[in-house]
PDB file of C-alpha atoms in Angstrom:
ATOM      1  CA  ALA K   1       0.000   0.000   0.000  1.00  0.00           C
ATOM      2  CA  ALA K   2       2.828   2.420   0.845  1.00  0.00           C
ATOM      3  CA  GLY K   3       4.445   1.817  -2.554  1.00  0.00           C
ATOM      4  CA  ALA K   4       1.167   2.609  -4.285  1.00  0.00           C
ATOM      5  CA  LEU K   5       0.236   5.682  -2.224  1.00  0.00           C
ATOM      6  CA  GLU K   6       3.244   7.226  -0.445  1.00  0.00           C
ATOM      7  CA  PHE K   7       4.268  10.643  -1.893  1.00  0.00           C
ATOM      8  CA  LYS K   8       1.694  10.377  -4.708  1.00  0.00           C
ATOM      9  CA  ALA K   9      -0.715  12.779  -2.983  1.00  0.00           C
ATOM     10  CA  LEU K  10       2.128  15.253  -2.408  1.00  0.00           C
ATOM     11  CA  THR K  11       3.030  14.994  -6.099  1.00  0.00           C
ATOM     12  CA  ILE K  12      -0.586  15.539  -7.206  1.00  0.00           C
ATOM     13  CA  PHE K  13      -1.101  18.459  -4.799  1.00  0.00           C
ATOM     14  CA  SER K  14       2.071  20.194  -6.034  1.00  0.00           C
ATOM     15  CA  PHE K  15       0.873  19.736  -9.623  1.00  0.00           C
ATOM     16  CA  LEU K  16      -2.610  21.056  -8.742  1.00  0.00           C
ATOM     17  CA  PHE K  17      -1.113  24.095  -7.016  1.00  0.00           C
ATOM     18  CA  GLY K  18       0.376  24.998 -10.407  1.00  0.00           C
ATOM     19  CA  VAL K  19      -3.029  24.405 -12.006  1.00  0.00           C
ATOM     20  CA  GLY K  20      -4.532  26.798  -9.461  1.00  0.00           C
ATOM     21  CA  ILE K  21      -1.968  29.454 -10.345  1.00  0.00           C
ATOM     22  CA  ALA K  22      -2.852  29.162 -14.051  1.00  0.00           C
ATOM     23  CA  ILE K  23      -6.589  29.446 -13.297  1.00  0.00           C
ATOM     24  CA  GLN K  24      -6.079  32.506 -11.095  1.00  0.00           C
ATOM     25  CA  VAL K  25      -3.965  34.207 -13.771  1.00  0.00           C
ATOM     26  CA  GLU K  26      -6.783  33.663 -16.290  1.00  0.00           C
ATOM     27  CA  ARG K  27      -9.451  34.966 -13.906  1.00  0.00           C
ATOM     28  CA  ALA K  28      -7.368  38.001 -12.962  1.00  0.00           C
ATOM     29  CA  LYS K  29      -6.972  38.893 -16.647  1.00  0.00           C
ATOM     30  CA  SER K  30     -10.733  38.547 -17.228  1.00  0.00           C
ATOM     31  CA  ARG K  31     -11.377  41.012 -14.378  1.00  0.00           C
ATOM     32  CA  ASN K  32      -8.627  43.418 -15.505  1.00  0.00           C
ATOM     33  CA  VAL K  33      -6.698  42.706 -12.289  1.00  0.00           C
ATOM     34  CA  ASN K  34      -2.894  42.641 -12.248  1.00  0.00           C
ATOM     35  CA  ALA K  35      -2.236  38.905 -11.894  1.00  0.00           C
ATOM     36  CA  SER K  36       1.322  39.358 -10.618  1.00  0.00           C
ATOM     37  CA  HIS K  37       0.265  41.688  -7.803  1.00  0.00           C
ATOM     38  CA  PHE K  38      -2.660  39.435  -6.868  1.00  0.00           C
ATOM     39  CA  LEU K  39      -0.490  36.301  -6.706  1.00  0.00           C
ATOM     40  CA  LEU K  40       2.288  38.124  -4.863  1.00  0.00           C
ATOM     41  CA  ARG K  41      -0.160  39.089  -2.099  1.00  0.00           C
ATOM     42  CA  ARG K  42      -1.598  35.561  -2.038  1.00  0.00           C
ATOM     43  CA  PHE K  43       1.806  33.891  -1.713  1.00  0.00           C
ATOM     44  CA  ALA K  44       2.942  36.413   0.915  1.00  0.00           C
ATOM     45  CA  TRP K  45      -0.078  35.608   3.105  1.00  0.00           C
ATOM     46  CA  LEU K  46       0.393  31.892   2.459  1.00  0.00           C
ATOM     47  CA  PHE K  47       3.997  32.238   3.655  1.00  0.00           C
ATOM     48  CA  VAL K  48       2.818  33.972   6.851  1.00  0.00           C
ATOM     49  CA  LEU K  49       0.236  31.234   7.491  1.00  0.00           C
ATOM     50  CA  GLY K  50       2.761  28.525   6.665  1.00  0.00           C
ATOM     51  CA  THR K  51       5.546  29.757   8.934  1.00  0.00           C
ATOM     52  CA  THR K  52       3.043  30.305  11.778  1.00  0.00           C
ATOM     53  CA  HIS K  53       1.756  26.757  11.293  1.00  0.00           C
ATOM     54  CA  LEU K  54       5.292  25.359  11.010  1.00  0.00           C
ATOM     55  CA  PHE K  55       6.682  26.891  14.199  1.00  0.00           C
ATOM     56  CA  LEU K  56       3.580  27.069  16.421  1.00  0.00           C
ATOM     57  CA  VAL K  57       1.428  24.069  15.467  1.00  0.00           C
ATOM     58  CA  TRP K  58       3.153  21.347  13.407  1.00  0.00           C
ATOM     59  CA  ASN K  59       6.483  21.469  11.578  1.00  0.00           C
ATOM     60  CA  GLY K  60       5.443  18.988   8.913  1.00  0.00           C
ATOM     61  CA  ASP K  61       4.046  22.086   7.173  1.00  0.00           C
ATOM     62  CA  ILE K  62       3.764  22.254   3.382  1.00  0.00           C
ATOM     63  CA  LEU K  63       2.303  25.780   3.033  1.00  0.00           C
ATOM     64  CA  THR K  64       5.657  27.535   3.474  1.00  0.00           C
ATOM     65  CA  LEU K  65       7.202  25.430   0.715  1.00  0.00           C
ATOM     66  CA  TYR K  66       4.271  26.104  -1.632  1.00  0.00           C
ATOM     67  CA  ALA K  67       4.461  29.850  -0.959  1.00  0.00           C
ATOM     68  CA  ILE K  68       8.192  29.949  -1.781  1.00  0.00           C
ATOM     69  CA  CYS K  69       7.737  27.794  -4.892  1.00  0.00           C
ATOM     70  CA  GLY K  70       4.859  30.029  -5.990  1.00  0.00           C
ATOM     71  CA  LEU K  71       7.057  33.111  -5.642  1.00  0.00           C
ATOM     72  CA  LEU K  72       9.788  31.413  -7.692  1.00  0.00           C
ATOM     73  CA  LEU K  73       7.236  30.499 -10.352  1.00  0.00           C
ATOM     74  CA  LEU K  74       5.758  34.002 -10.523  1.00  0.00           C
ATOM     75  CA  PRO K  75       8.322  35.435 -13.024  1.00  0.00           C
ATOM     76  CA  LEU K  76       7.961  32.306 -15.207  1.00  0.00           C
ATOM     77  CA  VAL K  77       4.184  31.964 -15.353  1.00  0.00           C
ATOM     78  CA  ARG K  78       3.835  33.985 -18.568  1.00  0.00           C
ATOM     79  CA  LEU K  79       6.319  31.841 -20.508  1.00  0.00           C
ATOM     80  CA  PRO K  80       4.970  29.609 -23.315  1.00  0.00           C
ATOM     81  CA  SER K  81       3.720  26.206 -22.180  1.00  0.00           C
ATOM     82  CA  PRO K  82       6.442  24.148 -23.954  1.00  0.00           C
ATOM     83  CA  ILE K  83       9.170  26.162 -22.210  1.00  0.00           C
ATOM     84  CA  LEU K  84       7.384  25.791 -18.863  1.00  0.00           C
ATOM     85  CA  PHE K  85       7.172  22.036 -19.394  1.00  0.00           C
ATOM     86  CA  LEU K  86      10.898  21.799 -20.186  1.00  0.00           C
ATOM     87  CA  MET K  87      11.801  23.993 -17.216  1.00  0.00           C
ATOM     88  CA  GLY K  88       9.650  21.785 -15.005  1.00  0.00           C
ATOM     89  CA  ALA K  89      11.432  18.659 -16.247  1.00  0.00           C
ATOM     90  CA  ALA K  90      14.825  20.315 -15.665  1.00  0.00           C
ATOM     91  CA  LEU K  91      13.914  21.310 -12.094  1.00  0.00           C
ATOM     92  CA  ILE K  92      12.577  17.838 -11.292  1.00  0.00           C
ATOM     93  CA  THR K  93      15.787  16.162 -12.489  1.00  0.00           C
ATOM     94  CA  LEU K  94      18.126  18.805 -10.990  1.00  0.00           C
ATOM     95  CA  PRO K  95      18.528  17.035  -7.599  1.00  0.00           C
ATOM     96  CA  GLU K  96      19.991  14.057  -9.491  1.00  0.00           C
ATOM     97  CA  PHE K  97      23.027  16.242 -10.283  1.00  0.00           C
ATOM     98  CA  ILE K  98      23.133  18.839  -7.482  1.00  0.00           C
ATOM     99  CA  SER K  99      22.635  18.153  -3.771  1.00  0.00           C
ATOM    100  CA  PHE K 100      20.105  20.417  -2.032  1.00  0.00           C
ATOM    101  CA  GLY K 101      19.802  20.766   1.738  1.00  0.00           C
ATOM    102  CA  SER K 102      22.025  19.098   4.313  1.00  0.00           C
ATOM    103  CA  ARG K 103      22.390  15.401   5.056  1.00  0.00           C
ATOM    104  CA  LEU K 104      19.718  14.122   7.435  1.00  0.00           C
ATOM    105  CA  PRO K 105      20.753  12.010  10.466  1.00  0.00           C
ATOM    106  CA  SER K 106      20.845   8.244  10.074  1.00  0.00           C
ATOM    107  CA  GLY K 107      21.726   5.179  12.128  1.00  0.00           C
ATOM    108  CA  GLN K 108      22.351   5.799  15.821  1.00  0.00           C
ATOM    109  CA  ALA K 109      22.052   9.565  15.394  1.00  0.00           C
ATOM    110  CA  ALA K 110      18.568   9.143  13.923  1.00  0.00           C
ATOM    111  CA  MET K 111      17.546   6.780  16.737  1.00  0.00           C
ATOM    112  CA  ALA K 112      18.636   9.362  19.315  1.00  0.00           C
ATOM    113  CA  VAL K 113      16.625  12.092  17.569  1.00  0.00           C
ATOM    114  CA  ILE K 114      13.544   9.828  17.429  1.00  0.00           C
ATOM    115  CA  ALA K 115      13.830   8.998  21.146  1.00  0.00           C
ATOM    116  CA  GLN K 116      14.129  12.679  22.093  1.00  0.00           C
ATOM    117  CA  THR K 117      11.211  13.578  19.800  1.00  0.00           C
ATOM    118  CA  ARG K 118       8.940  10.976  21.408  1.00  0.00           C
ATOM    119  CA  GLU K 119       9.850  12.169  24.891  1.00  0.00           C
ATOM    120  CA  VAL K 120       9.251  15.862  24.205  1.00  0.00           C
ATOM    121  CA  TYR K 121       6.147  15.662  22.002  1.00  0.00           C
ATOM    122  CA  GLY K 122       4.487  12.880  23.971  1.00  0.00           C
ATOM    123  CA  ASN K 123       5.136  14.028  27.535  1.00  0.00           C
ATOM    124  CA  GLN K 124       5.983  17.727  27.800  1.00  0.00           C
ATOM    125  CA  GLY K 125       3.934  20.907  27.783  1.00  0.00           C
ATOM    126  CA  PHE K 126       3.279  23.538  25.131  1.00  0.00           C
ATOM    127  CA  LEU K 127       6.290  25.797  25.839  1.00  0.00           C
ATOM    128  CA  ALA K 128       8.764  22.893  25.952  1.00  0.00           C
ATOM    129  CA  ILE K 129       7.317  21.532  22.693  1.00  0.00           C
ATOM    130  CA  LEU K 130       7.485  25.009  21.140  1.00  0.00           C
ATOM    131  CA  LYS K 131      11.176  25.343  22.022  1.00  0.00           C
ATOM    132  CA  PHE K 132      11.992  21.846  20.752  1.00  0.00           C
ATOM    133  CA  ARG K 133      10.005  22.393  17.542  1.00  0.00           C
ATOM    134  CA  TRP K 134      11.923  25.612  16.855  1.00  0.00           C
ATOM    135  CA  HIS K 135      15.298  23.832  16.963  1.00  0.00           C
ATOM    136  CA  GLU K 136      13.980  20.742  15.144  1.00  0.00           C
ATOM    137  CA  SER K 137      12.521  22.868  12.347  1.00  0.00           C
ATOM    138  CA  TRP K 138      15.818  24.616  11.616  1.00  0.00           C
ATOM    139  CA  SER K 139      17.949  21.480  11.883  1.00  0.00           C
ATOM    140  CA  LEU K 140      15.691  18.963  10.106  1.00  0.00           C
ATOM    141  CA  ILE K 141      12.589  20.444   8.474  1.00  0.00           C
ATOM    142  CA  VAL K 142      14.087  23.458   6.672  1.00  0.00           C
ATOM    143  CA  PRO K 143      16.859  21.346   5.038  1.00  0.00           C
ATOM    144  CA  LEU K 144      14.189  18.825   3.996  1.00  0.00           C
ATOM    145  CA  LEU K 145      12.066  21.571   2.424  1.00  0.00           C
ATOM    146  CA  ILE K 146      15.104  22.919   0.550  1.00  0.00           C
ATOM    147  CA  MET K 147      15.782  19.387  -0.681  1.00  0.00           C
ATOM    148  CA  VAL K 148      12.322  19.048  -2.296  1.00  0.00           C
ATOM    149  CA  LEU K 149      12.020  22.673  -3.482  1.00  0.00           C
ATOM    150  CA  PRO K 150      13.249  22.131  -7.101  1.00  0.00           C
ATOM    151  CA  ARG K 151      10.975  19.097  -7.601  1.00  0.00           C
ATOM    152  CA  THR K 152       7.945  20.908  -6.178  1.00  0.00           C
ATOM    153  CA  THR K 153       8.520  23.992  -8.346  1.00  0.00           C
ATOM    154  CA  GLY K 154       8.947  21.753 -11.404  1.00  0.00           C
ATOM    155  CA  LEU K 155       5.634  20.002 -10.734  1.00  0.00           C
ATOM    156  CA  MET K 156       3.946  23.401 -10.434  1.00  0.00           C
ATOM    157  CA  CYS K 157       5.387  24.371 -13.830  1.00  0.00           C
ATOM    158  CA  TRP K 158       3.821  21.216 -15.242  1.00  0.00           C
ATOM    159  CA  GLY K 159       0.511  22.116 -13.610  1.00  0.00           C
ATOM    160  CA  VAL K 160       0.428  25.519 -15.331  1.00  0.00           C
ATOM    161  CA  ALA K 161       1.287  23.921 -18.690  1.00  0.00           C
ATOM    162  CA  ALA K 162      -1.319  21.160 -18.223  1.00  0.00           C
ATOM    163  CA  TRP K 163      -4.120  23.644 -17.548  1.00  0.00           C
ATOM    164  CA  ARG K 164      -3.251  25.660 -20.636  1.00  0.00           C
ATOM    165  CA  SER K 165      -3.260  22.490 -22.751  1.00  0.00           C
ATOM    166  CA  GLY K 166      -6.981  22.006 -22.112  1.00  0.00           C
ATOM    167  CA  VAL K 167      -6.644  18.404 -20.921  1.00  0.00           C
ATOM    168  CA  LEU K 168      -7.965  19.204 -17.439  1.00  0.00           C
ATOM    169  CA  ARG K 169     -10.859  21.441 -18.429  1.00  0.00           C
ATOM    170  CA  ALA K 170     -12.086  19.187 -21.287  1.00  0.00           C
ATOM    171  CA  PRO K 171     -10.783  15.654 -20.638  1.00  0.00           C
ATOM    172  CA  GLU K 172     -13.381  14.122 -22.976  1.00  0.00           C
ATOM    173  CA  ARG K 173     -11.488  15.669 -25.919  1.00  0.00           C
ATOM    174  CA  HIS K 174      -8.194  14.078 -24.861  1.00  0.00           C
ATOM    175  CA  ARG K 175      -9.227  10.545 -23.954  1.00  0.00           C
ATOM    176  CA  GLY K 176      -6.562   8.993 -26.197  1.00  0.00           C
ATOM    177  CA  LYS K 177      -3.733  10.947 -24.545  1.00  0.00           C
ATOM    178  CA  LEU K 178      -5.114  10.174 -21.093  1.00  0.00           C
ATOM    179  CA  ALA K 179      -5.350   6.466 -21.883  1.00  0.00           C
ATOM    180  CA  VAL K 180      -1.704   6.422 -23.021  1.00  0.00           C
ATOM    181  CA  ALA K 181      -0.633   8.328 -19.879  1.00  0.00           C
ATOM    182  CA  LEU K 182      -2.576   5.882 -17.707  1.00  0.00           C
ATOM    183  CA  ALA K 183      -0.988   2.857 -19.389  1.00  0.00           C
ATOM    184  CA  ILE K 184       2.599   4.177 -19.391  1.00  0.00           C
ATOM    185  CA  GLY K 185       2.482   5.731 -15.917  1.00  0.00           C
ATOM    186  CA  GLY K 186       0.768   2.713 -14.389  1.00  0.00           C
ATOM    187  CA  ALA K 187       2.989   0.107 -16.042  1.00  0.00           C
ATOM    188  CA  ILE K 188       6.407   1.725 -15.604  1.00  0.00           C
ATOM    189  CA  GLY K 189       5.674   3.520 -12.325  1.00  0.00           C
ATOM    190  CA  GLY K 190       4.000   0.445 -10.884  1.00  0.00           C
ATOM    191  CA  ALA K 191       6.909  -1.804 -11.876  1.00  0.00           C
ATOM    192  CA  ILE K 192       9.504   0.552 -10.340  1.00  0.00           C
ATOM    193  CA  ALA K 193       7.484   0.969  -7.129  1.00  0.00           C
ATOM    194  CA  ALA K 194       6.922  -2.798  -6.822  1.00  0.00           C
ATOM    195  CA  ASN K 195      10.637  -3.389  -7.378  1.00  0.00           C
ATOM    196  CA  GLU K 196      11.545  -0.879  -4.645  1.00  0.00           C
ATOM    197  CA  VAL K 197       9.090  -2.434  -2.171  1.00  0.00           C
ATOM    198  CA  TRP K 198      10.390  -5.916  -2.982  1.00  0.00           C
ATOM    199  CA  ALA K 199      14.006  -4.821  -2.501  1.00  0.00           C
ATOM    200  CA  ALA K 200      13.212  -3.072   0.811  1.00  0.00           C
ATOM    201  CA  SER K 201      11.332  -6.071   2.218  1.00  0.00           C
ATOM    202  CA  SER K 202      13.551  -8.912   0.985  1.00  0.00           C
ATOM    203  CA  GLY K 203      16.967  -7.273   0.673  1.00  0.00           C
ATOM    204  CA  ARG K 204      17.250  -8.219  -2.989  1.00  0.00           C
ATOM    205  CA  THR K 205      15.800  -6.736  -6.144  1.00  0.00           C
ATOM    206  CA  HIS K 206      13.389  -8.655  -8.340  1.00  0.00           C
ATOM    207  CA  TRP K 207      14.139  -6.705 -11.533  1.00  0.00           C
ATOM    208  CA  PRO K 208      17.753  -5.406 -11.452  1.00  0.00           C
ATOM    209  CA  ALA K 209      17.228  -3.376 -14.643  1.00  0.00           C
ATOM    210  CA  LEU K 210      14.693  -1.164 -12.821  1.00  0.00           C
ATOM    211  CA  GLN K 211      16.904  -0.471  -9.798  1.00  0.00           C
ATOM    212  CA  ASN K 212      18.820   2.542 -11.155  1.00  0.00           C
ATOM    213  CA  THR K 213      16.532   3.997 -13.830  1.00  0.00           C
ATOM    214  CA  HIS K 214      16.468   7.419 -12.068  1.00  0.00           C
ATOM    215  CA  LEU K 215      12.780   7.596 -13.036  1.00  0.00           C
ATOM    216  CA  ASP K 216      10.495   8.961 -10.309  1.00  0.00           C
ATOM    217  CA  ALA K 217       7.896   6.257  -9.677  1.00  0.00           C
ATOM    218  CA  SER K 218       5.730   8.617  -7.626  1.00  0.00           C
ATOM    219  CA  ILE K 219       5.401  11.022 -10.581  1.00  0.00           C
ATOM    220  CA  LEU K 220       4.595   8.185 -12.998  1.00  0.00           C
ATOM    221  CA  LEU K 221       1.980   6.680 -10.675  1.00  0.00           C
ATOM    222  CA  ALA K 222       0.501  10.099  -9.904  1.00  0.00           C
ATOM    223  CA  LEU K 223       0.211  10.647 -13.675  1.00  0.00           C
ATOM    224  CA  ALA K 224      -1.630   7.330 -13.957  1.00  0.00           C
ATOM    225  CA  TYR K 225      -3.980   8.151 -11.060  1.00  0.00           C
ATOM    226  CA  VAL K 226      -4.877  11.595 -12.421  1.00  0.00           C
ATOM    227  CA  SER K 227      -5.335  10.252 -15.964  1.00  0.00           C
ATOM    228  CA  GLY K 228      -7.525   7.407 -14.723  1.00  0.00           C
ATOM    229  CA  PHE K 229      -9.662   9.803 -12.681  1.00  0.00           C
ATOM    230  CA  LEU K 230     -10.129  12.141 -15.644  1.00  0.00           C
ATOM    231  CA  LEU K 231     -11.103   9.193 -17.855  1.00  0.00           C
ATOM    232  CA  TRP K 232     -13.641   8.096 -15.232  1.00  0.00           C
ATOM    233  CA  LEU K 233     -15.175  11.571 -14.927  1.00  0.00           C
ATOM    234  CA  ASN K 234     -18.167  12.495 -17.035  1.00  0.00           C
ATOM    235  CA  PRO K 235     -21.033  14.990 -16.519  1.00  0.00           C
ATOM    236  CA  ARG K 236     -23.350  12.280 -15.119  1.00  0.00           C
ATOM    237  CA  ARG K 237     -20.837  11.130 -12.500  1.00  0.00           C
ATOM    238  CA  THR K 238     -19.832  14.695 -11.646  1.00  0.00           C
ATOM    239  CA  SER K 239     -23.467  15.620 -10.947  1.00  0.00           C
ATOM    240  CA  ARG K 240     -23.688  12.847  -8.321  1.00  0.00           C
ATOM    241  CA  VAL K 241     -20.905  14.275  -6.140  1.00  0.00           C
ATOM    242  CA  PRO K 242     -21.531  18.047  -5.990  1.00  0.00           C
ATOM    243  CA  GLY K 243     -20.125  18.203  -2.458  1.00  0.00           C
ATOM    244  CA  LEU K 244     -16.614  17.406  -3.654  1.00  0.00           C
ATOM    245  CA  ALA K 245     -16.219  20.935  -5.020  1.00  0.00           C
ATOM    246  CA  ALA K 246     -17.135  22.442  -1.640  1.00  0.00           C
ATOM    247  CA  ILE K 247     -14.617  20.183   0.111  1.00  0.00           C
ATOM    248  CA  GLY K 248     -11.930  21.226  -2.368  1.00  0.00           C
ATOM    249  CA  GLN K 249     -12.631  24.892  -1.712  1.00  0.00           C
ATOM    250  CA  MET K 250     -11.985  24.314   2.015  1.00  0.00           C
ATOM    251  CA  ALA K 251      -8.596  22.627   1.569  1.00  0.00           C
ATOM    252  CA  LEU K 252      -6.642  25.224   3.569  1.00  0.00           C
ATOM    253  CA  THR K 253      -9.204  25.249   6.399  1.00  0.00           C
ATOM    254  CA  ASN K 254      -9.240  21.441   6.591  1.00  0.00           C
ATOM    255  CA  TYR K 255      -5.449  21.312   6.551  1.00  0.00           C
ATOM    256  CA  LEU K 256      -4.983  23.744   9.447  1.00  0.00           C
ATOM    257  CA  ILE K 257      -7.824  22.363  11.596  1.00  0.00           C
ATOM    258  CA  GLN K 258      -6.446  18.845  11.136  1.00  0.00           C
ATOM    259  CA  SER K 259      -3.105  19.959  12.601  1.00  0.00           C
ATOM    260  CA  ILE K 260      -4.764  21.639  15.591  1.00  0.00           C
ATOM    261  CA  VAL K 261      -7.041  18.670  16.361  1.00  0.00           C
ATOM    262  CA  LEU K 262      -4.296  16.063  15.987  1.00  0.00           C
ATOM    263  CA  GLY K 263      -1.930  18.199  18.062  1.00  0.00           C
ATOM    264  CA  CYS K 264      -4.452  18.030  20.924  1.00  0.00           C
ATOM    265  CA  ILE K 265      -4.616  14.254  20.497  1.00  0.00           C
ATOM    266  CA  PHE K 266      -0.903  13.434  20.223  1.00  0.00           C
ATOM    267  CA  TYR K 267       1.089  16.146  22.033  1.00  0.00           C
ATOM    268  CA  GLY K 268       1.867  16.230  25.743  1.00  0.00           C
ATOM    269  CA  TYR K 269      -0.417  19.243  26.336  1.00  0.00           C
ATOM    270  CA  GLY K 270      -3.301  17.074  25.047  1.00  0.00           C
ATOM    271  CA  LEU K 271      -3.806  13.319  25.298  1.00  0.00           C
ATOM    272  CA  GLY K 272      -0.077  12.618  24.852  1.00  0.00           C
ATOM    273  CA  LEU K 273      -0.476   9.716  22.418  1.00  0.00           C
ATOM    274  CA  PHE K 274       2.618  10.617  20.376  1.00  0.00           C
ATOM    275  CA  GLY K 275       4.623   7.461  19.589  1.00  0.00           C
ATOM    276  CA  ARG K 276       2.054   5.226  21.292  1.00  0.00           C
ATOM    277  CA  ILE K 277      -0.227   4.552  18.313  1.00  0.00           C
TER     278      ILE K 277
END
């Protein structure tokens, strides 16, 4: 299950954030609003919300990363779609050649960090957790966010290009392309993911040729999932689930409330179930 699902949602959300940027640029133009100024304000407020969430509530935050990636994408959003697609591909593959962020702890060092994290988050009060989270964020979370920044920005570039292509707004006109994407993404991404799971569980690889392809299985599988969903969608099915749109429009609210509720369940100032479930 982890091989089929882990990191795929993050990949799809990063892609959809780019789609959202493209839609907002179009709507701003239709209302004679300066799209750059509008998005700059939006990303600035998202950064404020993200950093507040990261340091005060939960440092697994994604909003700060999205705000920074959005700001980086802002000067590029008016480029032609083919150039945006190529830039996205270049950014996604860049970490293969250049190391971003610092090396994360492993082995005994990682075990010590995990033990300290369980003690503080599961047993101590709000101020002690706040102090620990501050140091943990700078030493672990910020380097991790820097590490995934090029990939996330690249996926957003692809999202802008995909919206402009018309595939997302009129999938019924692109069923052939979607079917090919579903087949290729599902077959190759599924094979790579299965090979990685097999190697991790057994200590040996089932298909050696797939071990060092440098292809991102999560992107391929996410492509397959999105393509399959778009092929499944039609006006009749869409009309049966009108509430999904309302849920989608509350994504930020749901995200922040989830952190607050789960913090009260798992942290020491709440039920203290951190590391026990």
